[in-house]
């Protein structure tokens, strides 16, 4: 999902210019930058600020407010694990601990080999098929520890 | 005759393999040189049967499920195109009791039509509401919605018509319709289902709202956790523009309505309407003081209708069939239908659209079949993370806004999360505070700081440190949160906490566990882990 090719000012500026005229353009721009680079690079902040006539602090404040925007490149695969109530009622905490142990990282971190970023998420809207996870933007339901293992193995094979 | 095979393209169905099933179907059709096509419909909302495959016959649609890709060749061998028997054969879809017992008004088309076929939409009663609205004055449209008794389905239950009237009566050069599609409550997925399964009904509802209040521009603020719904909305909106149902001359009326989907960025608080507006404007999603109400000063300072997806998607049928048709469903001050979402530890989880008044017990047992684990039910949380935990003894509460409020609970967006007897309510209370700490926008001190203190106090209670004193302190803290927070997050987070203490005191009164045994979450040390 995340390309993580590293920041490139020209490509970044091009994405900013495509969207800067939208009313309330900041979130669409930040999403576009994250889509392009896998995260929002610090170097993008002054460019965005100048395009939208905002202060650096205002832009930084928005980037840091929202859980979605990453400050560093993500791993090759992003695994979001739901830990909201419906998934808890079906034992997601146990599955999450299993995934953390398996990959050797806590929620919110990226594995050393940069293959996986594991994140907590609060509800993926799949609450009748709990526990739910999202791997690289794709939703999965009834994810036991075994299914999680299968998803991880499968992603590893395809990267 | 060409056969039609329906394989849902709904995200939940895809999450259990519907894409592979659709692919296998297409392969079999090609391999066997059959005259058949695969339609990607929305979900019927019976998720334990997903992927639910249907085949069109003269007797109506026949269902098979849950189907795996491996079973597809066998289905063809058994002659499922002619609705022949098979182990997965479920009979006529509409006759399945779960569906038959429902009153589907808002979800009338969901799972039946091809969500991206405008002709399918119109062929199944779509755009009749708009057609009628175009013959009415703005005042008369607002009157119709007011008389229907429709209340905001997002959770607060505020009368939709009253909101519209305020915007209609506020003069401005530019007004907006904003759809709140930030469906963040755990246990809810009705918004997602309708946006994926019948997106034109939302587009039609927003267009009618625009004509009613004099707004020419609309936004759908969708949570980023729903990328599939976002793509579906983008496609549906592009089709509506292409066919003249959006843009400068909607359906040949000479009236303008523009619509754009916008993606949130993973902040629960942006489901609160003023935070949502801040976010749409490109700012931090911090809540605003009210007044001024968004109906008077909303998006970019202009009069704005902010309604939930289900509220707006219900407007077309109200306009089409009339206010009285809709208000004849329901009880007391809760009129029409509620889209109940059965979730969590439940055998038959899914969407149940039913007139207000069904009891929790009927929803959970008559529809849901009890717990998925087969263990005894212990607690039910309705209304999302800010809703109360109810014990078995409150299951006869009718699903009605006022009945829930009387029992210090909240019906909210209609999500019902079931827990079996393995649940620890002290853990759930702690989670509520932890969630509030993660998702607080930071504006009000009680919510920003109090939630973290709440986690600590609950940890002390569980560890049996000055238990009596700390329970009292937690009570005080909840009072401060209720009284000192501007919005529902800080204001209502005491609901799950206090209901857990009230109804399940034994979970807060256990001997202290050894330090190594109690491991709430490994996330205690920091909140920046998300």
Short mmCIF file of C-alpha atoms in Angstrom, two decimals, chain B residues 50-505:
data_model
loop_
_atom_site.label_atom_id
_atom_site.label_comp_id
_atom_site.label_asym_id
_atom_site.label_seq_id
_atom_site.Cartn_x
_atom_site.Cartn_y
_atom_site.Cartn_z
CA UNK B 50 -21.83 -13.98 3.90
CA UNK B 51 -20.73 -14.44 1.23
CA UNK B 52 -24.42 -14.86 0.43
CA UNK B 53 -24.91 -15.70 -3.23
CA UNK B 54 -28.29 -15.29 -4.88
CA UNK B 55 -29.72 -16.46 -8.14
CA UNK B 56 -32.70 -14.89 -9.88
CA UNK B 57 -35.62 -17.23 -10.63
CA UNK B 58 -39.30 -16.94 -11.45
CA UNK B 59 -40.02 -17.64 -7.76
CA UNK B 60 -37.86 -14.71 -6.71
CA UNK B 61 -34.26 -14.68 -5.63
CA UNK B 62 -32.89 -17.90 -4.17
CA UNK B 63 -30.06 -17.70 -1.66
CA UNK B 64 -27.03 -19.89 -1.00
CA UNK B 65 -24.57 -19.25 1.77
CA UNK B 66 -22.12 -18.90 3.26
CA UNK B 67 -20.29 -19.78 0.05
CA UNK B 68 -16.53 -20.25 -0.26
CA UNK B 69 -14.67 -20.02 -3.57
CA UNK B 70 -13.85 -23.76 -3.33
CA UNK B 71 -17.56 -24.61 -3.23
CA UNK B 72 -18.40 -22.72 -6.41
CA UNK B 73 -17.78 -25.54 -8.96
CA UNK B 74 -19.91 -27.85 -6.81
CA UNK B 75 -22.74 -25.33 -6.83
CA UNK B 76 -22.72 -25.30 -10.63
CA UNK B 77 -22.56 -29.12 -10.68
CA UNK B 78 -25.61 -29.25 -8.42
CA UNK B 79 -27.47 -26.94 -10.80
CA UNK B 80 -27.76 -23.89 -8.62
CA UNK B 81 -28.47 -21.73 -11.67
CA UNK B 82 -31.82 -23.55 -11.72
CA UNK B 83 -32.15 -23.13 -7.95
CA UNK B 84 -31.56 -26.84 -7.40
CA UNK B 85 -30.94 -28.16 -3.87
CA UNK B 86 -27.49 -27.95 -2.36
CA UNK B 87 -26.13 -28.08 1.19
CA UNK B 88 -25.91 -24.25 1.14
CA UNK B 89 -29.42 -23.73 -0.29
CA UNK B 90 -31.38 -21.28 1.88
CA UNK B 91 -34.57 -20.95 -0.16
CA UNK B 92 -36.22 -17.74 -1.29
CA UNK B 93 -34.18 -14.90 0.19
CA UNK B 94 -37.17 -12.76 1.13
CA UNK B 95 -38.67 -15.70 3.03
CA UNK B 96 -35.68 -16.11 5.34
CA UNK B 97 -37.33 -15.23 8.69
CA UNK B 98 -34.55 -12.76 9.63
CA UNK B 99 -35.45 -10.66 6.57
CA UNK B 100 -39.15 -11.43 6.45
CA UNK B 101 -39.72 -10.07 9.97
CA UNK B 102 -38.13 -6.71 9.12
CA UNK B 103 -39.66 -3.46 7.91
CA UNK B 104 -37.15 -2.23 5.41
CA UNK B 105 -37.84 1.37 4.43
CA UNK B 106 -34.43 3.06 4.35
CA UNK B 107 -32.79 -0.20 3.31
CA UNK B 108 -35.53 -1.15 0.84
CA UNK B 109 -33.07 -1.58 -2.04
CA UNK B 110 -29.87 -2.50 -0.20
CA UNK B 111 -28.70 -5.93 -1.31
CA UNK B 112 -31.28 -6.08 -4.07
CA UNK B 113 -30.05 -3.66 -6.71
CA UNK B 114 -26.70 -3.10 -8.37
CA UNK B 115 -25.54 -0.12 -6.27
CA UNK B 116 -23.91 1.62 -9.23
CA UNK B 117 -26.75 1.15 -11.68
CA UNK B 118 -28.84 4.29 -11.87
CA UNK B 119 -31.46 2.51 -13.98
CA UNK B 120 -31.71 -0.19 -11.30
CA UNK B 121 -32.13 2.57 -8.71
CA UNK B 122 -34.88 4.32 -10.65
CA UNK B 123 -36.50 0.98 -11.49
CA UNK B 124 -36.82 0.23 -7.77
CA UNK B 125 -38.49 3.48 -6.75
CA UNK B 126 -35.40 5.70 -6.75
CA UNK B 127 -35.72 9.44 -7.43
CA UNK B 128 -39.48 9.39 -6.84
CA UNK B 129 -38.89 11.38 -3.64
CA UNK B 130 -36.96 14.03 -5.54
CA UNK B 131 -39.62 14.09 -8.24
CA UNK B 132 -42.27 14.89 -5.65
CA UNK B 133 -40.00 17.38 -3.85
CA UNK B 134 -39.65 19.31 -7.09
CA UNK B 135 -43.42 19.91 -7.09
CA UNK B 136 -43.33 21.33 -3.54
CA UNK B 137 -42.20 24.63 -2.06
CA UNK B 138 -39.13 24.50 0.21
CA UNK B 139 -41.44 25.15 3.18
CA UNK B 140 -43.63 22.20 2.19
CA UNK B 141 -40.63 19.84 1.93
CA UNK B 142 -39.44 20.88 5.39
CA UNK B 143 -43.01 20.47 6.69
CA UNK B 144 -43.14 16.94 5.27
CA UNK B 145 -39.88 15.94 6.97
CA UNK B 146 -40.99 17.56 10.23
CA UNK B 147 -44.35 15.77 10.15
CA UNK B 148 -42.70 12.43 9.50
CA UNK B 149 -41.20 12.63 12.98
CA UNK B 150 -37.75 11.77 11.62
CA UNK B 151 -35.09 12.31 14.28
CA UNK B 152 -31.35 12.40 13.73
CA UNK B 153 -30.18 8.82 13.42
CA UNK B 154 -26.59 9.68 14.28
CA UNK B 155 -27.36 9.33 17.95
CA UNK B 156 -28.62 12.60 19.34
CA UNK B 157 -32.14 12.13 18.00
CA UNK B 158 -32.79 15.80 17.27
CA UNK B 159 -35.81 16.35 14.98
CA UNK B 160 -34.47 16.63 11.43
CA UNK B 161 -37.24 18.93 10.20
CA UNK B 162 -36.58 21.52 12.92
CA UNK B 163 -32.92 21.68 11.92
CA UNK B 164 -33.89 22.14 8.28
CA UNK B 165 -36.39 24.89 9.15
CA UNK B 166 -33.68 26.89 10.94
CA UNK B 167 -31.43 26.72 7.89
CA UNK B 168 -34.31 27.54 5.55
CA UNK B 169 -35.20 30.61 7.60
CA UNK B 170 -31.62 31.89 7.84
CA UNK B 171 -30.83 34.14 4.90
CA UNK B 172 -27.42 33.65 3.28
CA UNK B 173 -25.79 33.66 -0.15
CA UNK B 174 -24.37 30.20 0.35
CA UNK B 175 -25.74 27.35 2.45
CA UNK B 176 -24.43 23.81 2.79
CA UNK B 177 -25.66 20.27 3.31
CA UNK B 178 -23.12 18.20 5.20
CA UNK B 179 -23.54 14.47 5.61
CA UNK B 180 -21.95 13.10 8.73
CA UNK B 181 -20.55 9.76 7.58
CA UNK B 182 -18.01 9.53 10.39
CA UNK B 183 -19.60 6.34 11.72
CA UNK B 184 -17.11 5.76 14.51
CA UNK B 185 -19.20 3.96 17.13
CA UNK B 186 -18.20 0.37 17.65
CA UNK B 187 -21.08 -1.93 16.77
CA UNK B 188 -22.39 0.26 13.97
CA UNK B 189 -22.12 -0.26 10.24
CA UNK B 190 -25.48 0.83 8.81
CA UNK B 191 -24.00 3.97 7.24
CA UNK B 192 -21.26 1.96 5.59
CA UNK B 193 -23.76 -0.58 4.27
CA UNK B 194 -26.05 1.99 2.68
CA UNK B 195 -23.18 3.98 1.16
CA UNK B 196 -21.79 0.81 -0.39
CA UNK B 197 -25.10 -0.91 -1.12
CA UNK B 198 -27.38 1.96 -2.22
CA UNK B 199 -25.33 5.16 -2.55
CA UNK B 200 -27.86 6.93 -4.78
CA UNK B 201 -30.39 7.05 -1.94
CA UNK B 202 -27.97 9.20 0.05
CA UNK B 203 -27.28 11.40 -2.97
CA UNK B 204 -31.04 11.80 -3.52
CA UNK B 205 -31.65 12.60 0.16
CA UNK B 206 -28.94 15.26 0.18
CA UNK B 207 -30.27 16.77 -3.03
CA UNK B 208 -33.75 17.02 -1.53
CA UNK B 209 -32.25 18.60 1.59
CA UNK B 210 -30.44 21.11 -0.61
CA UNK B 211 -33.65 22.10 -2.40
CA UNK B 212 -35.54 22.27 0.91
CA UNK B 213 -33.20 24.75 2.59
CA UNK B 214 -31.74 26.53 -0.43
CA UNK B 215 -28.28 24.96 -0.37
CA UNK B 216 -26.43 24.36 -3.62
CA UNK B 217 -23.43 22.56 -2.23
CA UNK B 218 -22.99 19.39 -0.21
CA UNK B 219 -20.18 17.42 1.37
CA UNK B 220 -20.07 13.86 2.63
CA UNK B 221 -17.52 13.64 5.43
CA UNK B 222 -16.52 9.99 5.46
CA UNK B 223 -14.18 8.30 7.93
CA UNK B 224 -10.92 7.06 6.48
CA UNK B 225 -11.51 3.60 7.97
CA UNK B 226 -14.01 3.11 5.13
CA UNK B 227 -11.86 3.27 1.97
CA UNK B 228 -14.19 0.91 0.11
CA UNK B 229 -17.24 3.08 0.80
CA UNK B 230 -15.26 6.14 -0.28
CA UNK B 231 -14.50 4.64 -3.69
CA UNK B 232 -18.13 3.53 -4.05
CA UNK B 233 -19.37 7.06 -3.26
CA UNK B 234 -16.92 8.60 -5.71
CA UNK B 235 -18.18 6.30 -8.46
CA UNK B 236 -21.85 6.88 -7.64
CA UNK B 237 -21.40 10.66 -7.53
CA UNK B 238 -19.60 10.60 -10.89
CA UNK B 239 -22.51 8.62 -12.38
CA UNK B 240 -25.08 11.01 -10.91
CA UNK B 241 -23.22 13.97 -12.45
CA UNK B 242 -22.96 12.16 -15.74
CA UNK B 243 -26.69 11.39 -15.85
CA UNK B 244 -27.74 14.89 -14.80
CA UNK B 245 -28.77 14.09 -11.23
CA UNK B 246 -26.11 16.39 -9.81
CA UNK B 247 -24.69 19.64 -11.09
CA UNK B 248 -26.20 22.83 -12.43
CA UNK B 249 -29.48 21.38 -13.65
CA UNK B 250 -30.58 18.52 -11.42
CA UNK B 251 -33.07 16.25 -13.21
CA UNK B 252 -33.95 19.07 -15.59
CA UNK B 253 -35.26 21.26 -12.74
CA UNK B 254 -32.95 24.18 -13.48
CA UNK B 255 -31.72 23.90 -9.87
CA UNK B 256 -28.13 23.33 -8.86
CA UNK B 257 -26.72 20.85 -6.38
CA UNK B 258 -23.05 19.89 -6.15
CA UNK B 259 -21.73 17.09 -4.01
CA UNK B 260 -18.25 16.06 -2.96
CA UNK B 261 -17.01 13.28 -0.67
CA UNK B 262 -14.24 14.17 1.77
CA UNK B 263 -12.17 11.79 3.80
CA UNK B 264 -11.58 12.21 7.51
CA UNK B 265 -8.26 11.23 9.06
CA UNK B 266 -8.94 8.86 11.90
CA UNK B 267 -10.33 11.11 14.62
CA UNK B 268 -13.40 9.78 16.46
CA UNK B 269 -14.24 13.29 17.64
CA UNK B 270 -14.96 14.38 14.07
CA UNK B 271 -18.28 12.56 14.38
CA UNK B 272 -19.30 15.48 16.60
CA UNK B 273 -20.85 17.95 14.19
CA UNK B 274 -18.84 21.05 15.02
CA UNK B 275 -15.53 19.13 15.01
CA UNK B 276 -16.56 17.69 11.68
CA UNK B 277 -17.08 21.18 10.30
CA UNK B 278 -13.69 22.32 11.59
CA UNK B 279 -12.12 19.29 9.92
CA UNK B 280 -13.91 19.97 6.63
CA UNK B 281 -12.52 23.49 6.77
CA UNK B 282 -9.04 21.99 7.02
CA UNK B 283 -8.45 22.54 10.72
CA UNK B 284 -7.83 20.44 13.79
CA UNK B 285 -11.05 18.68 14.67
CA UNK B 286 -11.68 20.61 17.85
CA UNK B 287 -15.25 21.20 18.85
CA UNK B 288 -16.84 24.63 18.68
CA UNK B 289 -18.91 26.40 21.26
CA UNK B 290 -22.64 26.35 20.60
CA UNK B 291 -24.33 28.76 20.00
CA UNK B 292 -24.08 29.71 17.23
CA UNK B 293 -25.68 26.52 15.96
CA UNK B 294 -24.30 25.09 12.70
CA UNK B 295 -27.77 25.68 11.25
CA UNK B 296 -27.04 29.40 11.58
CA UNK B 297 -23.23 29.54 11.36
CA UNK B 298 -21.86 26.24 10.12
CA UNK B 299 -19.42 25.32 7.37
CA UNK B 300 -17.26 28.32 6.39
CA UNK B 301 -19.53 30.39 8.63
CA UNK B 302 -22.62 29.71 6.53
CA UNK B 303 -25.97 28.11 7.48
CA UNK B 304 -25.44 24.36 7.31
CA UNK B 305 -27.57 21.25 7.68
CA UNK B 306 -25.46 18.52 9.32
CA UNK B 307 -27.28 15.18 9.24
CA UNK B 308 -26.28 11.56 9.63
CA UNK B 309 -26.20 9.20 6.62
CA UNK B 310 -29.28 7.23 7.68
CA UNK B 311 -31.31 10.40 8.35
CA UNK B 312 -30.54 11.72 4.87
CA UNK B 313 -31.03 8.32 3.23
CA UNK B 314 -34.49 8.14 4.81
CA UNK B 315 -35.63 11.46 3.32
CA UNK B 316 -36.40 10.06 -0.17
CA UNK B 317 -38.94 7.51 1.07
CA UNK B 318 -40.61 10.13 3.29
CA UNK B 319 -41.03 12.43 0.30
CA UNK B 320 -42.09 9.56 -1.92
CA UNK B 321 -44.66 7.93 0.35
CA UNK B 322 -45.56 10.88 2.53
CA UNK B 323 -44.93 11.87 6.15
CA UNK B 324 -47.84 9.80 7.46
CA UNK B 325 -46.68 6.61 5.88
CA UNK B 326 -43.39 6.96 7.73
CA UNK B 327 -44.70 8.14 11.07
CA UNK B 328 -47.16 5.27 11.29
CA UNK B 329 -44.19 3.11 12.17
CA UNK B 330 -42.67 3.42 15.63
CA UNK B 331 -43.70 4.28 19.19
CA UNK B 332 -44.01 7.39 21.38
CA UNK B 333 -41.73 10.15 20.16
CA UNK B 334 -39.57 7.71 18.17
CA UNK B 335 -41.24 7.49 14.79
CA UNK B 336 -40.41 5.41 11.77
CA UNK B 337 -37.84 2.66 11.69
CA UNK B 338 -34.58 2.09 13.49
CA UNK B 339 -31.68 0.38 11.79
CA UNK B 340 -30.52 -1.95 14.51
CA UNK B 341 -27.04 -3.33 14.07
CA UNK B 342 -26.42 -6.57 15.94
CA UNK B 343 -22.73 -6.88 16.69
CA UNK B 344 -20.03 -8.42 18.79
CA UNK B 345 -20.55 -11.79 20.44
CA UNK B 346 -23.78 -12.65 18.66
CA UNK B 347 -24.73 -15.72 16.67
CA UNK B 348 -26.64 -14.03 13.87
CA UNK B 349 -25.06 -10.60 13.59
CA UNK B 350 -26.53 -8.23 11.07
CA UNK B 351 -28.75 -5.35 10.15
CA UNK B 352 -32.34 -5.35 11.37
CA UNK B 353 -34.50 -2.46 10.19
CA UNK B 354 -37.61 -2.45 12.29
CA UNK B 355 -40.12 0.04 13.68
CA UNK B 356 -39.01 1.53 17.01
CA UNK B 357 -40.33 -0.46 19.94
CA UNK B 358 -38.75 -3.89 19.58
CA UNK B 359 -37.11 -4.80 22.89
CA UNK B 360 -33.41 -5.44 23.30
CA UNK B 361 -34.24 -9.04 24.19
CA UNK B 362 -36.25 -9.55 21.00
CA UNK B 363 -33.45 -8.05 18.93
CA UNK B 364 -30.73 -10.14 20.58
CA UNK B 365 -32.57 -13.47 20.85
CA UNK B 366 -35.35 -13.50 18.23
CA UNK B 367 -33.10 -12.06 15.56
CA UNK B 368 -29.57 -12.50 16.91
CA UNK B 369 -29.97 -16.02 18.31
CA UNK B 370 -28.00 -15.23 21.48
CA UNK B 371 -24.24 -15.25 21.87
CA UNK B 372 -21.88 -16.56 19.21
CA UNK B 373 -19.83 -18.37 21.83
CA UNK B 374 -22.90 -20.15 23.19
CA UNK B 375 -22.04 -18.92 26.69
CA UNK B 376 -24.55 -16.95 28.77
CA UNK B 377 -25.01 -13.29 27.85
CA UNK B 378 -23.71 -10.99 30.55
CA UNK B 379 -23.71 -7.42 29.23
CA UNK B 380 -24.95 -5.39 26.30
CA UNK B 381 -23.62 -2.05 25.17
CA UNK B 382 -25.93 -0.05 22.93
CA UNK B 383 -25.07 3.32 21.45
CA UNK B 384 -21.34 2.91 20.88
CA UNK B 385 -18.42 3.61 23.20
CA UNK B 386 -20.38 6.34 24.99
CA UNK B 387 -23.37 4.08 25.64
CA UNK B 388 -24.20 2.33 28.90
CA UNK B 389 -23.57 -1.34 29.66
CA UNK B 390 -26.88 -3.02 30.42
CA UNK B 391 -27.22 -6.27 32.36
CA UNK B 392 -29.59 -9.12 31.50
CA UNK B 393 -32.26 -7.60 33.76
CA UNK B 394 -32.62 -4.56 31.46
CA UNK B 395 -33.08 -6.53 28.26
CA UNK B 396 -36.79 -5.80 28.15
CA UNK B 397 -36.05 -2.14 27.44
CA UNK B 398 -37.75 -1.14 24.20
CA UNK B 399 -35.51 0.28 21.48
CA UNK B 400 -36.73 3.85 21.79
CA UNK B 401 -34.73 7.02 22.51
CA UNK B 402 -36.71 7.95 25.62
CA UNK B 403 -36.88 4.44 27.10
CA UNK B 404 -33.08 4.19 26.94
CA UNK B 405 -32.60 7.65 28.42
CA UNK B 406 -34.90 6.72 31.35
CA UNK B 407 -32.57 3.82 32.17
CA UNK B 408 -29.47 6.03 31.95
CA UNK B 409 -28.54 4.52 28.63
CA UNK B 410 -28.36 5.71 25.08
CA UNK B 411 -29.79 4.21 21.92
CA UNK B 412 -27.43 6.27 19.77
CA UNK B 413 -26.92 5.07 16.22
CA UNK B 414 -28.60 1.72 16.94
CA UNK B 415 -25.53 -0.48 17.38
CA UNK B 416 -25.91 -3.29 19.92
CA UNK B 417 -22.75 -5.03 21.11
CA UNK B 418 -23.27 -8.28 23.00
CA UNK B 419 -20.79 -9.69 25.54
CA UNK B 420 -20.84 -13.16 27.07
CA UNK B 421 -19.95 -14.05 30.65
CA UNK B 422 -16.22 -13.81 30.07
CA UNK B 423 -16.41 -10.01 29.99
CA UNK B 424 -14.82 -8.04 32.82
CA UNK B 425 -16.74 -4.80 33.26
CA UNK B 426 -13.93 -3.16 35.22
CA UNK B 427 -11.79 -3.71 32.15
CA UNK B 428 -14.53 -2.25 29.92
CA UNK B 429 -14.88 0.81 32.18
CA UNK B 430 -11.12 1.30 32.02
CA UNK B 431 -11.23 0.97 28.24
CA UNK B 432 -13.92 3.67 28.04
CA UNK B 433 -11.65 6.11 29.88
CA UNK B 434 -8.65 5.04 27.81
CA UNK B 435 -10.61 5.55 24.58
CA UNK B 436 -11.67 9.01 25.76
CA UNK B 437 -8.04 9.88 26.48
CA UNK B 438 -6.96 8.78 23.00
CA UNK B 439 -9.80 10.51 21.18
CA UNK B 440 -10.33 13.69 23.23
CA UNK B 441 -9.90 16.79 21.07
CA UNK B 442 -8.27 18.48 24.04
CA UNK B 443 -10.50 21.50 24.28
CA UNK B 444 -12.12 20.79 27.66
CA UNK B 445 -9.85 20.00 30.60
CA UNK B 446 -12.15 17.43 32.25
CA UNK B 447 -12.14 15.32 29.10
CA UNK B 448 -8.48 15.82 28.18
CA UNK B 449 -7.01 15.27 31.63
CA UNK B 450 -9.87 13.60 33.45
CA UNK B 451 -9.91 10.62 31.12
CA UNK B 452 -6.27 9.80 31.88
CA UNK B 453 -6.92 10.25 35.61
CA UNK B 454 -9.94 7.96 35.15
CA UNK B 455 -7.74 5.17 33.81
CA UNK B 456 -5.43 5.55 36.79
CA UNK B 457 -8.24 5.55 39.35
CA UNK B 458 -9.82 2.44 37.84
CA UNK B 459 -6.42 0.72 37.93
CA UNK B 460 -6.21 1.53 41.65
CA UNK B 461 -9.73 0.21 42.25
CA UNK B 462 -8.92 -3.05 40.49
CA UNK B 463 -5.65 -3.34 42.41
CA UNK B 464 -7.68 -2.83 45.62
CA UNK B 465 -5.83 0.31 46.71
CA UNK B 466 -8.21 2.34 48.92
CA UNK B 467 -11.04 0.86 46.92
CA UNK B 468 -13.93 2.64 48.67
CA UNK B 469 -12.24 6.02 48.51
CA UNK B 470 -11.23 5.60 44.89
CA UNK B 471 -14.71 4.52 43.82
CA UNK B 472 -15.99 7.72 45.39
CA UNK B 473 -13.29 9.68 43.58
CA UNK B 474 -14.26 8.06 40.29
CA UNK B 475 -17.86 9.11 40.93
CA UNK B 476 -16.73 12.70 41.46
CA UNK B 477 -14.58 12.58 38.34
CA UNK B 478 -17.53 11.35 36.28
CA UNK B 479 -19.62 14.20 37.61
CA UNK B 480 -16.97 16.72 36.55
CA UNK B 481 -16.76 15.13 33.10
CA UNK B 482 -20.55 15.27 32.69
CA UNK B 483 -20.86 18.86 33.84
CA UNK B 484 -17.63 20.29 32.49
CA UNK B 485 -17.40 19.01 28.92
CA UNK B 486 -18.78 20.84 25.93
CA UNK B 487 -19.59 17.83 23.77
CA UNK B 488 -20.83 14.27 24.03
CA UNK B 489 -17.40 12.60 24.25
CA UNK B 490 -16.43 13.95 27.66
CA UNK B 491 -20.06 14.45 28.64
CA UNK B 492 -21.16 10.88 28.03
CA UNK B 493 -18.05 8.80 28.73
CA UNK B 494 -19.31 8.45 32.33
CA UNK B 495 -22.25 6.40 30.90
CA UNK B 496 -20.29 3.20 30.23
CA UNK B 497 -18.13 3.72 33.36
CA UNK B 498 -20.95 4.36 35.82
CA UNK B 499 -23.29 1.77 34.31
CA UNK B 500 -20.52 -0.82 34.70
CA UNK B 501 -20.15 0.09 38.39
CA UNK B 502 -23.93 0.27 38.95
CA UNK B 503 -24.90 -2.99 37.27
CA UNK B 504 -21.76 -5.05 37.73
CA UNK B 505 -20.32 -3.97 41.12
#
